[in-house]
Amino acid sequence: MKIKYICIPLLLLFPVLHAGAGLHVTSLKTDYKTNPIGIDNLAPGLSWILQSDRMNTMQESYEIRAALDVRDLERGRNLLWESGRVHSPQSIHVPYEGPTLQSFQRVYWQVRIRDNHGDRSGWSEIASWEMGVLETGQWEAEWISPLLEEDTTRSMPSPYLRKEFSLNSGIRQARLYISCHGLYQAEINGQRVGDQEFTPGWTSYHHRVQYQTYDVKELLNDRENAIGIILGDGWYRGNLAWRDNRNIWGTRLSAIAQLHVWYDNGSMEVIGTDNSWKASSGPILKSDIYNGETYDASLELAGWSNPGYDDREWVKTETMEISRGKLIAPEGPPVRIIEELTPVSIEKAGDDSWLVDMGQNMVGWVRISASGEKGDTITLRHAEVLDREGNIYYDNLRSAEATNRYCLKGDGTEVFEPHFTFQGFRYVMVSGYPGTLHKDHIRGMVIHSDMEPAGTFACSDTLINQLQHNIVWGLKGNFLDVPTDCPQRDERLGWTGDAQVFAPTACFNMHAATFYKKWLKDLAADQREDGMIHHVIPDVLGGGGATGWADAGVVIPWVVFKNYADTMVLADQYESMKKWIGYMEEHAGEDLVWDGDSHFGDWLSFDASRSDYMGAYTVKDLIATAYYSYSSGLVARVSEILGKDAESVYYRELSERVESAFRDEFVTPNARLVSHTQTAYTLALAFELLDGEAEQLAALHLENDVREFGHITTGFLGTPLISLTLTDHGMLDLAYMLVNRKEYPSWLYPVTMGATTIWERWDGQKPDSTFQDPGMNSFNHYAYGAIGKWLYQVVAGIGIDPGHPGYKHVIIHPRPGGGLTRAEASHESMYGTISSGWELDEDRLTMEVEVPANTTASIHIKGEPDHIFMNGTLLDESGIDYRVMEGKVVAETGSGRYRITTTTD
Ligand code: BGC
């Protein structure tokens, strides 16, 4: 046997190991956030990242100290809390355990650690958090509503509210706490407060309304000041959920705000909303999420949020009896403008109109600049696609007008962007533009919940790379304070099933923990007494209890837990999870087979197009019973983690009994399922409802079906699981075949059709370029993007060990195949960067792996131990423990970077 040695100078590959290597603590986070203000968690979780230039570094102990004054912390005196030296590897979600905190207190903290090499870090940089309004009684402000004439059957001009006030000099700190029913934008002394959009966010408004906290010190003057608030209909009372639905939570817009000003001399004052505020309508004539905004610049109220503005014509406001008890601090990330796109082309589309192509199906709006005459009106109508004649196509937006109109005041260059509407679009038809429209007149303002990016994936196939791009843009476009199904038609709702199937992929690509945690609380708040979970959260449809959709209430907390090792999400959602299981118990009844009731099933699965095939319809009872067993099993694991042993036993047994009922009802002795579909076999295998020979036979049935069709036939519930199921059952080649396929139905078919986002349907646009039914044909629907998990986990090989959640122990298991010659992915875990990449050069496989400090990894390497080199050293001589199993080696490593080469003879 001849071994090919590849000599790579070690020095080039790795940081040199030396004694006394640098150990640092960085990236301090409080409840996942950097220096948050206005939080309401009395025991926030503190996390940090270890940076070490040594390999195999683990935290041996930590020490946290906190103070109310930053100078005290620097000097280490008058401390509020000292954890003392805690011998623990825990570096994420360490709860604050100091004295009970009061509203508005700011806590400064830092941490130092020792590692297993005996190295000690210095004290970290100082981080902080600040408490918000913790007690309802501390809301001195009142809810107010403008006394303007209203016709609640349609979108009315946006009210402007204002108030002037004087302050003293010597302002030390100032915070604005603000919320509303509707949407708000606030200004102080002519300047916008903060950069958040769509505030106060979308929650289950009857139970929970978020307030935001802003640092506004820089906006305030000594002496005369003014504050203003603009209100929009938003989700609260605008058009929502088709059917001309309006006023879902109420008919009146209202606001509550209080400005706290703390002075150097220790005094403080509060300026709050009350009925001394005045109101007026202004230039925003109508603003609606689905339909768009109409703005008349000639009606602008110049200087309205500055002191000295003449508001004699303004009307009064009145106070409203609205509970302040439902005001909560936001847990998730705010929506912001995240990036700006420049059009790729602008073409004349008629005498008076221009067709603008942003080059990317995006969500947000267009900022447009123009100069013209007073009264010139520019109309922007948005759409996602062009039809086969190249005409802009609006039909799939259904009743959403998706149109913004700007009426110029005729005063130099005017710049417009809407306030309270967003659209999902790639193309914009601009009509009425005065003059020639150039690229510099237009910007695409991309908005979404401001989550930190957490992953990258790339491989040697450009179409798959475009698929990854489309997945990420599907995510961006549908993470707008709640996880939505789509961002463009008259829907844009928090569909639970879509969220459930996409959550694992979302967590690979973005830091999505707080985004989901916030939404899950709304799910629980809206949950019906009998445990029913609604179809959409916040609930605006009333219906619920659909299998695979309602299970979001169990599956998503579990996904968040696995990704971030956050047991709080399990504790917070536990009652809601149990209620959902209770609902299924009630509905399935004693035989444990959940038949009947209304479900969406394997939504949008492949239709029959062959005369000898009845289509890929999977019986809903089978799906419902499968999910019943799966979710009960998850709740059993959650109970165990939360230390509720008796409940864990109960749910484990329930799950097993349902599993056995599933087998009795739906599985023949030869492991055929009553629905002979890919989805049926996938669910049975993925949820481990079969074992032994039945499992093998079912895998064979799945294999035969995939081979016979040569493509996927799955819908919303089967698609996210089929590739992993094939992989786990020894059919990696078929999983690659599915992902490599370019014809309909497949993931790459839309890519070949020029898609820049994930489509709702496999054939949203058919090969002849005609469209699917416009009644349901979104070109930005992330559900099928759930394949992203497989790209990260199987192709690049970054996986979670559920026994060590949050990537405390990383599974690196890339599975090259499908003709790819290279793949690489990275993921920003709570512990730092994990990366895994591989390259095939003829028979030689090279892997590059990065394992963050304070974690360990099992690295799966295809090959024999005597053909594997770790950082240039033969595995056997590297000192790294390994196991040999079925043609591969599993190396157990600590942190560090590993370049692994394998050779064959
Ligand atoms: C949505 C879906 C959703 C479905 C329920 C549709 O209108 O767009 O994504 O899950 O309804 O079947």
mmCIF file of N, CA, C and O in Angstrom, residues 300-301 360 431 447 460 493 534 639 668 698 762 892:
data_model
loop_
_atom_site.group_PDB
_atom_site.id
_atom_site.type_symbol
_atom_site.label_atom_id
_atom_site.label_comp_id
_atom_site.label_asym_id
_atom_site.label_seq_id
_atom_site.Cartn_x
_atom_site.Cartn_y
_atom_site.Cartn_z
ATOM 1 N N GLU A 300 -47.370 68.867 3.735
ATOM 2 C CA GLU A 300 -46.384 68.664 4.808
ATOM 3 C C GLU A 300 -46.530 69.728 5.887
ATOM 4 O O GLU A 300 -46.858 70.886 5.602
ATOM 5 N N LEU A 301 -46.254 69.338 7.098
ATOM 6 C CA LEU A 301 -46.414 70.232 8.249
ATOM 7 C C LEU A 301 -45.009 70.655 8.666
ATOM 8 O O LEU A 301 -44.449 70.120 9.624
ATOM 9 N N GLN A 360 -33.469 41.785 -7.729
ATOM 10 C CA GLN A 360 -33.629 40.882 -6.595
ATOM 11 C C GLN A 360 -35.054 41.033 -6.080
ATOM 12 O O GLN A 360 -35.518 42.160 -5.888
ATOM 13 N N SER A 431 -44.883 55.484 -12.781
ATOM 14 C CA SER A 431 -45.522 56.342 -13.779
ATOM 15 C C SER A 431 -45.683 57.752 -13.228
ATOM 16 O O SER A 431 -45.704 57.961 -12.015
ATOM 17 N N ILE A 447 -35.868 45.819 4.123
ATOM 18 C CA ILE A 447 -36.116 45.812 5.574
ATOM 19 C C ILE A 447 -36.339 44.376 6.050
ATOM 20 O O ILE A 447 -36.842 43.539 5.311
ATOM 21 N N SER A 460 -19.270 23.966 -5.036
ATOM 22 C CA SER A 460 -18.730 24.104 -6.390
ATOM 23 C C SER A 460 -19.819 24.252 -7.451
ATOM 24 O O SER A 460 -19.512 24.445 -8.618
ATOM 25 N N LEU A 493 -49.032 36.705 6.600
ATOM 26 C CA LEU A 493 -49.423 36.341 7.967
ATOM 27 C C LEU A 493 -48.437 35.373 8.604
ATOM 28 O O LEU A 493 -47.679 34.695 7.912
ATOM 29 N N HIS A 534 -53.597 28.423 16.909
ATOM 30 C CA HIS A 534 -54.190 28.992 15.693
ATOM 31 C C HIS A 534 -53.295 28.793 14.461
ATOM 32 O O HIS A 534 -52.096 28.587 14.586
ATOM 33 N N SER A 639 -39.804 17.741 29.085
ATOM 34 C CA SER A 639 -40.130 17.530 30.506
ATOM 35 C C SER A 639 -38.890 17.029 31.243
ATOM 36 O O SER A 639 -38.603 17.460 32.362
ATOM 37 N N THR A 668 -48.789 -1.848 6.778
ATOM 38 C CA THR A 668 -49.057 -3.272 6.516
ATOM 39 C C THR A 668 -47.893 -4.106 7.064
ATOM 40 O O THR A 668 -46.822 -3.558 7.355
ATOM 41 N N ALA A 698 -39.592 0.101 4.843
ATOM 42 C CA ALA A 698 -40.171 1.413 4.521
ATOM 43 C C ALA A 698 -39.143 2.263 3.784
ATOM 44 O O ALA A 698 -39.477 2.985 2.827
ATOM 45 N N TRP A 762 -43.702 24.539 -6.613
ATOM 46 C CA TRP A 762 -42.585 24.041 -7.416
ATOM 47 C C TRP A 762 -42.623 24.640 -8.822
ATOM 48 O O TRP A 762 -41.597 24.784 -9.468
ATOM 49 N N GLU A 892 -12.354 12.598 17.839
ATOM 50 C CA GLU A 892 -12.917 13.412 18.927
ATOM 51 C C GLU A 892 -11.918 14.509 19.247
ATOM 52 O O GLU A 892 -10.840 14.234 19.766
#
